[in-house]
Short mmCIF file of C-alpha atoms and ligand atoms in Angstrom, two decimals:
data_model
loop_
_atom_site.label_atom_id
_atom_site.label_comp_id
_atom_site.label_asym_id
_atom_site.label_seq_id
_atom_site.Cartn_x
_atom_site.Cartn_y
_atom_site.Cartn_z
CA UNK G 242 3.41 -11.93 -28.59
CA UNK G 243 -0.17 -13.01 -29.23
CA UNK G 244 -3.05 -13.48 -26.84
CA UNK G 245 -5.44 -11.35 -24.83
CA UNK G 246 -5.93 -8.25 -26.91
CA UNK G 247 -8.59 -6.29 -25.08
CA UNK G 248 -7.16 -3.24 -23.34
CA UNK G 249 -7.18 -3.39 -19.58
CA UNK G 250 -10.26 -1.82 -18.05
CA UNK G 251 -9.05 -1.93 -14.50
CA UNK G 252 -8.06 1.69 -13.86
CA UNK G 253 -8.74 1.97 -10.14
CA UNK G 254 -9.16 5.74 -10.44
CA UNK G 255 -11.72 6.64 -13.12
CA UNK G 256 -11.73 10.29 -14.18
CA UNK G 257 -14.98 10.91 -12.29
CA UNK G 258 -13.18 10.21 -9.01
CA UNK G 259 -10.53 12.92 -9.59
CA UNK G 260 -9.55 14.72 -6.38
CA UNK G 261 -8.24 18.22 -7.13
CA UNK G 262 -6.18 19.86 -4.36
CA UNK G 263 -4.73 23.27 -3.63
CA UNK G 264 -1.37 23.64 -1.86
CA UNK G 265 -0.88 27.17 -0.52
CA UNK G 266 2.16 29.06 0.71
CA UNK G 267 2.55 28.30 4.41
CA UNK G 268 4.49 29.28 7.53
CA UNK G 269 7.34 27.15 8.89
CA UNK G 270 6.84 23.38 8.85
CA UNK G 271 7.86 21.88 12.18
CA UNK G 272 7.64 18.54 13.96
CA UNK G 273 8.62 14.88 13.83
CA UNK G 274 6.94 12.38 11.52
CA UNK G 275 7.11 8.69 10.70
CA UNK G 276 6.29 8.27 7.03
CA UNK G 277 4.83 4.88 6.03
CA UNK G 278 6.84 1.73 5.36
CA UNK G 279 9.14 1.29 2.39
CA UNK G 280 7.24 0.31 -0.75
CA UNK G 281 10.01 -1.82 -2.29
CA UNK G 282 10.49 -3.80 0.91
CA UNK G 283 6.74 -4.19 1.47
CA UNK G 284 6.22 -5.83 -1.94
CA UNK G 285 9.20 -8.12 -1.35
CA UNK G 286 8.07 -9.11 2.16
CA UNK G 287 4.75 -10.31 0.73
CA UNK G 288 6.36 -12.17 -2.17
CA UNK G 289 9.08 -13.88 -0.15
CA UNK G 290 6.58 -14.63 2.62
CA UNK G 291 4.44 -16.42 0.00
CA UNK G 292 7.47 -18.47 -1.13
CA UNK G 293 8.61 -19.47 2.36
CA UNK G 294 7.34 -22.62 4.02
CA UNK G 295 5.10 -21.53 6.92
CA UNK G 296 4.12 -18.24 8.53
CA UNK G 297 6.00 -15.00 7.93
CA UNK G 298 5.10 -11.94 9.99
CA UNK G 299 5.59 -8.36 8.85
CA UNK G 300 5.43 -5.13 10.83
CA UNK G 301 5.34 -1.66 9.33
CA UNK G 302 3.99 -2.87 5.98
CA UNK G 303 3.04 0.00 3.69
CA UNK G 304 -0.74 -0.27 3.36
CA UNK G 305 -1.02 1.61 0.08
CA UNK G 306 -2.94 0.63 -3.05
CA UNK G 307 0.18 -0.73 -4.77
CA UNK G 308 1.11 -3.03 -1.91
CA UNK G 309 -2.48 -4.09 -1.25
CA UNK G 310 -2.62 -5.18 -4.91
CA UNK G 311 0.39 -7.43 -4.30
CA UNK G 312 -1.21 -8.80 -1.10
CA UNK G 313 -4.36 -9.57 -3.13
CA UNK G 314 -2.31 -11.36 -5.79
CA UNK G 315 -0.43 -13.42 -3.20
CA UNK G 316 -3.75 -14.50 -1.67
CA UNK G 317 -5.25 -15.27 -5.10
CA UNK G 318 -2.26 -17.59 -5.65
CA UNK G 319 -2.99 -19.57 -2.50
CA UNK G 320 -0.62 -17.98 0.05
CA UNK G 321 -2.91 -16.12 2.43
CA UNK G 322 -1.76 -12.58 3.31
CA UNK G 323 -3.76 -11.45 6.33
CA UNK G 324 -4.00 -7.93 7.75
CA UNK G 325 -3.62 -8.03 11.57
CA UNK G 326 -3.99 -4.26 11.93
CA UNK G 327 -1.60 -1.32 12.30
CA UNK G 328 0.78 -2.47 9.61
CA UNK G 329 1.11 -6.00 11.03
CA UNK G 330 0.55 -8.76 8.49
CA UNK G 331 0.85 -12.53 8.37
CA UNK G 332 1.59 -14.52 5.24
CA UNK G 333 1.10 -18.27 5.10
CA UNK G 334 3.72 -19.28 2.59
CA UNK G 335 3.40 -22.36 0.41
CA UNK G 336 7.05 -22.81 -0.56
CA UNK G 337 8.92 -22.16 -3.81
CA UNK G 338 6.92 -23.78 -6.63
CA UNK G 339 3.84 -24.17 -4.41
CA UNK G 340 1.68 -21.29 -5.67
CA UNK G 341 -1.61 -22.30 -7.29
CA UNK G 342 -3.14 -21.09 -10.55
CA UNK G 343 -5.36 -18.05 -9.88
CA UNK G 344 -9.08 -18.13 -10.73
CA UNK G 345 -8.99 -14.57 -12.12
CA UNK G 346 -6.55 -12.15 -13.71
CA UNK G 347 -4.06 -10.63 -11.24
CA UNK G 348 -4.72 -6.87 -11.10
CA UNK G 349 -1.65 -4.85 -10.09
CA UNK G 350 -3.37 -1.47 -10.41
CA UNK G 351 -0.64 1.20 -10.82
CA UNK G 352 2.23 -0.96 -9.53
CA UNK G 353 5.14 -1.79 -11.81
CA UNK G 354 7.07 -3.35 -8.94
CA UNK G 355 4.32 -5.73 -7.84
CA UNK G 356 3.59 -6.78 -11.42
CA UNK G 357 7.17 -7.25 -12.60
CA UNK G 358 8.41 -9.05 -9.49
CA UNK G 359 5.41 -11.37 -9.53
CA UNK G 360 6.15 -12.23 -13.17
CA UNK G 361 9.55 -13.40 -11.94
CA UNK G 362 7.98 -15.49 -9.18
CA UNK G 363 5.41 -17.14 -11.46
CA UNK G 364 7.94 -17.77 -14.26
CA UNK G 365 9.17 -20.55 -11.97
CA UNK G 366 5.74 -22.06 -11.32
CA UNK G 367 3.99 -24.54 -13.69
CA UNK G 368 0.84 -22.40 -13.85
CA UNK G 369 -0.81 -19.85 -16.14
CA UNK G 370 -1.79 -16.38 -14.93
CA UNK G 371 -2.93 -13.16 -16.61
CA UNK G 372 -1.48 -9.83 -15.44
CA UNK G 373 -3.52 -6.63 -15.77
CA UNK G 374 -3.18 -3.09 -14.45
CA UNK G 375 -4.54 0.44 -14.71
CA UNK G 376 -4.11 2.73 -17.72
CA UNK G 377 -0.65 3.89 -16.56
CA UNK G 378 0.71 0.39 -15.89
CA UNK G 379 -0.81 -0.82 -19.17
CA UNK G 380 1.44 1.60 -21.05
CA UNK G 381 4.69 0.60 -19.31
CA UNK G 382 7.29 -1.68 -20.97
CA UNK G 383 7.21 -5.34 -19.95
CA UNK G 384 9.59 -6.71 -22.61
CA UNK G 385 12.49 -5.99 -20.24
CA UNK G 386 10.94 -8.64 -17.97
CA UNK G 387 9.49 -11.07 -20.51
CA UNK G 388 12.80 -11.26 -22.48
CA UNK G 389 14.96 -12.78 -19.72
CA UNK G 390 12.10 -14.83 -18.29
CA UNK G 391 11.45 -16.29 -21.79
CA UNK G 392 15.11 -17.28 -21.91
CA UNK G 393 14.45 -19.16 -18.66
CA UNK G 394 11.58 -21.04 -20.34
CA UNK G 395 8.48 -19.05 -19.36
CA UNK G 396 5.97 -18.25 -22.11
CA UNK G 397 4.09 -15.00 -22.56
CA UNK G 398 1.05 -13.98 -24.62
CA UNK G 399 0.02 -10.36 -25.00
CA UNK G 400 0.05 -7.34 -27.28
CA UNK G 401 2.89 -6.97 -29.81
CA UNK G 402 4.26 -3.92 -28.03
CA UNK G 403 5.00 -5.91 -24.90
CA UNK G 404 2.48 -4.22 -22.62
CA UNK G 405 -0.26 -5.54 -20.33
CA UNK G 406 -2.51 -7.49 -20.42
CA UNK G 407 -0.05 -10.38 -20.52
CA UNK G 408 -0.68 -14.06 -19.86
CA UNK G 409 2.29 -15.94 -18.45
CA UNK G 410 2.82 -19.68 -18.39
CA UNK G 411 5.61 -20.60 -16.06
CA UNK G 412 8.41 -23.08 -16.77
CA UNK G 413 8.71 -26.38 -14.97
CA UNK G 414 11.49 -26.00 -14.03
CA UNK G 415 12.95 -22.76 -15.39
CA UNK G 416 16.49 -22.86 -16.75
CA UNK G 417 19.21 -21.14 -14.76
CA UNK G 418 20.37 -18.00 -16.58
CA UNK G 419 23.28 -15.58 -16.62
CA UNK G 420 21.83 -12.23 -17.60
CA UNK G 421 23.41 -8.80 -18.06
CA UNK G 422 20.93 -6.05 -17.24
CA UNK G 423 20.35 -3.91 -20.36
CA UNK G 424 18.82 -1.16 -18.18
CA UNK G 425 19.66 -0.24 -14.59
CA UNK G 426 16.54 -1.79 -13.10
CA UNK G 427 16.13 -3.47 -9.74
CA UNK G 428 12.78 -4.72 -10.96
CA UNK G 429 14.39 -6.65 -13.83
CA UNK G 430 17.17 -7.94 -11.57
CA UNK G 431 14.64 -9.06 -8.99
CA UNK G 432 12.38 -10.78 -11.52
CA UNK G 433 15.30 -12.89 -12.80
CA UNK G 434 16.53 -13.73 -9.29
CA UNK G 435 13.02 -14.70 -8.15
CA UNK G 436 12.57 -16.98 -11.19
CA UNK G 437 16.03 -18.37 -10.43
CA UNK G 438 14.79 -19.60 -7.04
CA UNK G 439 12.97 -22.42 -8.87
CA UNK G 440 15.81 -23.21 -11.31
CA UNK G 441 18.13 -26.19 -10.84
CA UNK G 442 21.50 -24.44 -10.51
CA UNK G 443 22.88 -20.95 -10.31
CA UNK G 444 21.19 -17.89 -11.79
CA UNK G 445 23.40 -14.81 -12.15
CA UNK G 446 22.46 -11.21 -12.84
CA UNK G 447 25.29 -8.93 -14.00
CA UNK G 448 24.76 -5.30 -13.08
CA UNK G 449 26.86 -2.70 -14.94
CA UNK G 450 25.21 -0.11 -12.66
CA UNK G 451 24.19 -1.10 -9.15
CA UNK G 452 20.52 -0.88 -8.30
CA UNK G 453 18.65 -1.21 -5.01
CA UNK G 454 19.48 -4.55 -3.36
CA UNK G 455 16.44 -5.20 -1.16
CA UNK G 456 15.67 -8.49 -2.90
CA UNK G 457 19.18 -9.75 -2.13
CA UNK G 458 19.06 -8.52 1.48
CA UNK G 459 15.63 -9.98 2.14
CA UNK G 460 16.43 -13.31 0.48
CA UNK G 461 19.30 -13.63 2.95
CA UNK G 462 16.95 -12.84 5.83
CA UNK G 463 14.78 -15.76 4.60
CA UNK G 464 17.83 -18.04 4.70
CA UNK G 465 18.70 -18.09 1.00
CA UNK G 466 22.34 -17.74 0.00
CA UNK G 467 22.97 -14.76 -2.30
CA UNK G 468 26.52 -14.04 -3.46
CA UNK G 469 27.54 -10.60 -4.74
CA UNK G 470 30.99 -10.09 -6.30
CA UNK G 471 32.49 -7.10 -8.02
CA UNK G 472 34.15 -7.99 -11.32
CA UNK G 473 36.06 -6.08 -14.01
CA UNK G 474 34.79 -2.57 -14.86
CA UNK G 475 32.81 -2.44 -11.61
CA UNK G 476 30.23 -4.93 -12.91
CA UNK G 477 28.53 -6.65 -9.97
CA UNK G 478 27.47 -10.28 -10.26
CA UNK G 479 24.50 -11.28 -8.11
CA UNK G 480 24.00 -15.05 -7.82
CA UNK G 481 21.28 -17.24 -6.33
CA UNK G 482 21.28 -21.00 -6.23
CA UNK G 483 17.82 -22.33 -6.99
CA UNK G 484 15.74 -25.06 -5.41
CA UNK G 485 16.53 -23.70 -1.97
CA UNK G 486 13.96 -23.52 0.81
CA UNK G 487 12.99 -20.15 2.25
CA UNK G 488 12.55 -20.12 6.02
CA UNK G 489 9.78 -17.85 7.32
CA UNK G 490 10.98 -14.87 9.29
CA UNK G 491 9.83 -11.55 10.72
CA UNK G 492 10.29 -8.51 8.47
CA UNK G 493 10.27 -5.10 10.13
CA UNK G 494 9.78 -2.54 7.35
CA UNK G 495 11.47 0.84 7.98
CA UNK G 496 10.06 4.14 6.67
CA UNK G 497 10.29 4.79 2.94
CA UNK G 498 13.02 7.29 1.95
CA UNK G 499 11.13 8.06 -1.27
CA UNK G 500 8.11 9.18 0.81
CA UNK G 501 10.24 10.95 3.45
CA UNK G 502 11.67 13.02 0.60
CA UNK G 503 8.46 15.08 0.38
CA UNK G 504 8.25 16.48 3.94
CA UNK G 505 12.06 16.81 4.08
CA UNK G 506 12.35 18.79 0.83
CA UNK G 507 9.36 20.90 1.88
CA UNK G 508 11.25 21.71 5.10
CA UNK G 509 14.29 22.84 3.11
CA UNK G 510 12.15 25.20 1.01
CA UNK G 511 9.66 26.74 3.49
CA UNK G 512 11.32 29.44 5.56
CA UNK G 513 11.96 28.65 9.23
CA UNK G 514 11.14 24.93 8.90
CA UNK G 515 12.67 22.12 10.97
CA UNK G 516 11.35 18.59 10.33
CA UNK G 517 12.52 15.22 11.61
CA UNK G 518 11.59 12.04 9.68
CA UNK G 519 12.02 8.99 11.89
CA UNK G 520 13.21 5.44 11.10
CA UNK G 521 14.00 6.14 7.44
CA UNK G 522 15.74 3.40 5.47
CA UNK G 523 19.06 4.87 4.24
CA UNK G 524 20.46 1.99 2.21
CA UNK G 525 23.19 3.72 0.13
CA UNK G 526 21.55 2.38 -3.05
CA UNK G 527 18.44 4.40 -2.14
CA UNK G 528 19.77 7.49 -0.38
CA UNK G 529 21.25 9.42 -3.32
CA UNK G 530 18.81 12.32 -2.94
CA UNK G 531 20.09 13.23 0.50
CA UNK G 532 23.74 13.39 -0.63
CA UNK G 533 22.80 15.53 -3.63
CA UNK G 534 20.74 17.91 -1.48
CA UNK G 535 23.67 18.23 0.96
CA UNK G 536 25.93 19.12 -1.94
CA UNK G 537 23.38 21.79 -2.89
CA UNK G 538 23.85 23.27 0.58
CA UNK G 539 20.93 21.62 2.39
CA UNK G 540 21.02 21.41 6.18
CA UNK G 541 20.23 17.68 6.37
CA UNK G 542 21.57 15.45 9.12
CA UNK G 543 21.32 11.73 9.78
CA UNK G 544 20.78 11.02 13.49
CA UNK G 545 20.58 7.79 15.48
CA UNK G 546 21.96 5.65 12.59
CA UNK G 547 21.40 1.95 13.14
CA UNK G 548 20.69 -1.33 11.35
CA UNK G 549 17.36 -3.18 11.38
CA UNK G 550 16.57 -6.37 9.50
CA UNK G 551 19.58 -6.07 7.19
CA UNK G 552 18.92 -2.44 6.19
CA UNK G 553 20.48 0.83 7.44
CA UNK G 554 18.04 3.17 9.14
CA UNK G 555 18.35 6.75 10.46
CA UNK G 556 16.26 9.66 11.68
CA UNK G 557 16.69 12.43 9.12
CA UNK G 558 16.45 16.10 10.07
CA UNK G 559 16.00 18.85 7.49
CA UNK G 560 16.01 22.58 8.20
CA UNK G 561 15.24 25.50 5.92
CA UNK G 562 18.30 26.14 3.73
CA UNK G 563 19.56 28.33 0.92
CA UNK G 564 20.32 25.94 -1.93
CA UNK G 565 22.65 26.31 -4.89
CA UNK G 566 22.42 24.58 -8.27
CA UNK G 567 24.82 21.74 -9.08
CA UNK G 568 25.51 19.16 -11.76
CA UNK G 569 23.87 16.02 -10.37
CA UNK G 570 26.19 13.03 -11.03
CA UNK G 571 24.39 10.82 -13.61
CA UNK G 572 26.11 7.72 -12.23
CA UNK G 573 24.08 8.12 -9.02
CA UNK G 574 20.73 8.17 -10.85
CA UNK G 575 19.67 4.65 -9.81
CA UNK G 576 20.12 5.52 -6.12
CA UNK G 577 17.50 8.29 -6.38
CA UNK G 578 15.51 7.35 -9.46
CA UNK G 579 12.11 8.04 -7.88
CA UNK G 580 13.24 11.33 -6.31
CA UNK G 581 13.93 13.44 -9.43
CA UNK G 582 10.53 15.20 -9.53
CA UNK G 583 10.95 16.50 -5.97
CA UNK G 584 14.66 17.21 -6.53
CA UNK G 585 13.62 19.31 -9.55
CA UNK G 586 11.31 21.29 -7.25
CA UNK G 587 14.24 21.87 -4.85
CA UNK G 588 16.36 22.94 -7.84
CA UNK G 589 13.73 25.49 -8.84
CA UNK G 590 14.26 27.16 -5.44
CA UNK G 591 18.07 27.01 -5.61
CA UNK G 592 20.38 29.74 -6.91
CA UNK G 593 21.60 28.89 -10.41
CA UNK G 594 21.50 25.90 -12.72
CA UNK G 595 20.91 22.30 -11.67
CA UNK G 596 21.73 19.82 -14.42
CA UNK G 597 20.07 16.39 -14.21
CA UNK G 598 21.03 13.89 -16.91
CA UNK G 599 21.25 10.15 -17.54
CA UNK G 600 17.56 9.84 -16.72
CA UNK G 601 16.16 7.96 -19.76
CA UNK G 602 14.45 5.53 -17.36
CA UNK G 603 12.24 8.38 -16.09
CA UNK G 604 10.41 8.32 -19.41
CA UNK G 605 8.90 4.90 -18.57
CA UNK G 606 7.82 5.39 -14.96
CA UNK G 607 4.18 5.87 -13.84
CA UNK G 608 4.22 8.77 -16.33
CA UNK G 609 6.90 10.17 -18.64
CA UNK G 610 8.47 11.82 -15.60
CA UNK G 611 10.81 14.07 -17.57
CA UNK G 612 7.95 15.69 -19.49
CA UNK G 613 5.64 15.68 -16.48
CA UNK G 614 8.25 17.29 -14.21
CA UNK G 615 9.10 19.93 -16.81
CA UNK G 616 5.40 20.74 -17.30
CA UNK G 617 4.90 20.88 -13.51
CA UNK G 618 7.78 23.34 -13.04
CA UNK G 619 6.62 25.49 -15.95
CA UNK G 620 3.11 25.62 -14.47
CA UNK G 621 4.73 26.82 -11.23
CA UNK G 622 6.62 29.62 -13.00
CA UNK G 623 10.08 28.01 -12.82
CA UNK G 624 12.65 28.07 -15.62
CA UNK G 625 13.41 24.60 -16.98
CA UNK G 626 14.77 23.10 -20.16
CA UNK G 627 13.76 19.58 -21.20
CA UNK G 628 16.51 17.27 -22.53
CA UNK G 629 16.07 13.84 -24.03
CA UNK G 630 17.76 12.29 -20.97
CA UNK G 631 16.91 14.78 -18.25
CA UNK G 632 16.46 18.51 -17.62
CA UNK G 633 18.23 21.70 -16.61
CA UNK G 634 16.48 23.81 -13.98
CA UNK G 635 17.55 27.42 -13.48
CA UNK G 636 16.64 28.64 -10.01
CA UNK G 637 16.38 32.22 -8.86
CA UNK G 638 17.49 31.74 -5.27
CA UNK G 639 14.45 30.81 -3.24
CA UNK G 640 11.57 32.24 -5.25
CA UNK G 641 9.11 30.80 -7.73
CA UNK G 642 5.78 32.42 -8.53
CA UNK G 643 3.53 29.36 -8.25
CA UNK G 644 -0.08 30.11 -9.15
CA UNK G 645 -0.33 27.32 -11.75
CA UNK G 646 -2.36 24.18 -12.29
CA UNK G 647 -0.47 20.88 -12.55
CA UNK G 648 -1.67 17.80 -14.44
CA UNK G 649 -0.49 14.79 -12.49
CA UNK G 650 -0.90 12.22 -15.30
CA UNK G 651 -1.73 9.28 -12.98
CA UNK G 652 1.63 9.80 -11.23
CA UNK G 653 1.70 9.97 -7.42
CA UNK G 654 5.19 11.47 -7.27
CA UNK G 655 4.31 14.31 -9.66
CA UNK G 656 1.25 15.04 -7.49
CA UNK G 657 3.25 15.19 -4.22
CA UNK G 658 6.09 17.18 -5.80
CA UNK G 659 3.64 19.80 -7.08
CA UNK G 660 2.17 20.07 -3.59
CA UNK G 661 5.65 20.70 -2.14
CA UNK G 662 6.17 23.45 -4.74
CA UNK G 663 2.87 25.08 -3.77
CA UNK G 664 3.78 25.21 -0.07
CA UNK G 665 6.95 27.21 -0.78
CA UNK G 666 5.95 29.28 -3.85
CA UNK G 667 4.63 32.85 -3.78
CA UNK G 668 1.15 31.70 -4.86
CA UNK G 669 -0.85 28.50 -4.42
CA UNK G 670 -0.45 25.56 -6.81
CA UNK G 671 -3.42 23.35 -7.73
CA UNK G 672 -3.27 19.77 -8.96
CA UNK G 673 -5.94 18.09 -11.07
CA UNK G 674 -5.97 14.82 -9.16
CA UNK G 675 -4.49 13.69 -5.86
CA UNK G 676 -6.10 10.23 -6.04
CA UNK G 677 -2.92 8.43 -7.13
CA UNK G 678 -1.10 9.52 -3.96
CA UNK G 679 -2.89 6.59 -2.29
CA UNK G 680 -0.73 4.20 -4.33
CA UNK G 681 2.32 4.97 -2.16
CA UNK G 682 1.51 7.45 0.63
CA UNK G 683 -2.18 7.38 1.63
CA UNK G 684 -1.71 9.59 4.72
CA UNK G 685 0.32 12.24 2.84
CA UNK G 686 -2.08 15.16 3.34
CA UNK G 687 -2.70 14.46 7.04
CA UNK G 688 1.00 14.04 7.72
CA UNK G 689 1.89 17.25 5.90
CA UNK G 690 -0.91 19.33 7.43
CA UNK G 691 0.24 18.01 10.84
CA UNK G 692 3.54 19.79 10.17
CA UNK G 693 1.71 23.02 9.29
CA UNK G 694 1.22 22.61 5.53
CA UNK G 695 -1.77 24.21 3.82
CA UNK G 696 -3.26 21.55 1.54
CA UNK G 697 -6.98 21.37 0.84
CA UNK G 698 -9.36 19.73 -1.61
CA UNK G 699 -10.81 22.21 -4.14
CA UNK G 700 -13.59 22.13 -6.67
CA UNK G 701 -11.11 21.91 -9.53
C1 S3P Z 247 11.73 -0.44 -7.60
C2 S3P Z 247 12.70 -0.17 -8.53
C3 S3P Z 247 12.70 1.06 -9.35
C4 S3P Z 247 11.79 2.13 -8.80
C5 S3P Z 247 10.47 1.59 -8.35
C6 S3P Z 247 10.65 0.51 -7.29
C7 S3P Z 247 11.81 -1.72 -6.86
O1 S3P Z 247 12.29 0.72 -10.65
O2 S3P Z 247 11.58 3.16 -9.75
O3 S3P Z 247 9.66 2.62 -7.80
O4 S3P Z 247 11.14 -1.85 -5.81
O5 S3P Z 247 12.55 -2.61 -7.31
P1 S3P Z 247 13.36 0.14 -11.72
O6 S3P Z 247 14.09 -0.90 -11.02
O7 S3P Z 247 12.60 -0.39 -12.89
O8 S3P Z 247 14.19 1.34 -12.08
#
C-alpha cells in the first residue's frame, strides 16, 4: 500500500498522564454489581443505527473511550449519535450507502473493533476516509481486513506493513464475496458482512471456527435476513443479501461478560467472597471462561437465565473456591479470547498446571497478550512458561507472593488482571498505568472498591 506515511500521533494517553495504581490484599469481596454494557454490542448498535433509515434508540450503551470513538466517527459521517444520559443514546441513521465523507481523519483511539468494523461499513460507501488510532492500534494488523474488502472493490492506501494510518476509498457498489476466514476473527467476519450490506447479491463468510455472532443477531433485530448453515467439517456459512433496508429498532445492551470476568474471578480468589454480577450476556460464543472456570472447580452459578434483544442473559454468582489446573480446550479459544489474562491469574492460584494453547491471536491484541500476561504473572511471583501459542501456568494451590510491578503496555485487560492478582496475593501489586482501563470499563475501580477491594492510586 502507498499513501499517508506519517505515524499516527493520536495516542489518547500520553506517557505524562500515566495513572499508577496499587492493588492490595483484601478481605472478602461481597455484593451485587452491574458491570457496564457489552463493548461488542455497543459498537454494533452505533454502526447499525447509522445504517438504518430513521432513529434507533439504545439503552445500556457502554460509555467507554472505545465506544465513544465509534460514536464520534458515526457522527463525523453524518449519522448523529446523541447521548441522552445514563447509557441512553439516539442515532439518526442515514441508510445503507448514505454516510457522507468525513471532514477529518476518523480517530478510533485504542479500538480495533470500532476501526475494523467501520472499514467494512465504509468499504460499501463511495467516499474516502482516513483511519487513525493510538500507538497500540497503530501497531495492529489491518491486512486481515483490507484483503477481503479489496476483493470487494474497496481501495486502501497506507504503510507497507498494513497498519494505520490507512485511507480507504469505498466501492460503488462493492462486489458480493464468498470469503473463508483465515483467522478466527469476528471482526473480520463482521467487516465483510457489513460491506456486503451494500453489495448487489449474497455475501458469504465461511467460518472454520465459530466466532461471536453479535453482528448476525443484531442485523436480524434491524430486519435484515442473515442465514447461518453448518456445512461439512463443521464449517459455518454466514450469508447476508445486500441492498436491504435496515429498520431502526431499540437495542438494550446487556452487561459485558468480558468486564464481569474481573469481579467474578476476584471473588473466586479472595477468601470468603460472594459476588453477583447482574444482567450479564452469556451468548455461548462469549461465555467460554465460565465453563472453563467451572471445570477448574469454581463455584459459579447462572441464575435468572433469560433472553433480551436476541442475546442470552443471566445473573452470575461466584464464590471463593479452591481451583485445580486443567488443560483448557484450544477449540474454545474464540469463545473466551479476551479472558485469557484473567484466566491466567486464576490459574496462578489453582493447584497444578493449567495449559492454555491455540492462542496465536493473543499476540495481536491491544498488546502481545501472551508476553504481557507471562510478564505480569512473573512480576506477581507465579510460575509460568511462555509458548509460541500460549502458556503453561503452574499454580501452588491458592498462594502467590505478589509484591511486583506490572507494565500494562497500553492494554486495559492486562491492567485489570494485574489488579485482580494484587487483591488475592500475599503482597500488593502495582501497575504502571491504569489509564487504558477507561477504554472498556471506566468505573472499574469504583465498582471493585464497592465490593471491598483495596485499589488506590500511587505515586508510581
Ligand atoms: C471483537 C472480537 C474479538 C475480540 C474483541 C472484540 C468484536 O476480536 O478480541 O475484543 O467485537 O468483534 P477478533 O474478532 O479479532 O478476535
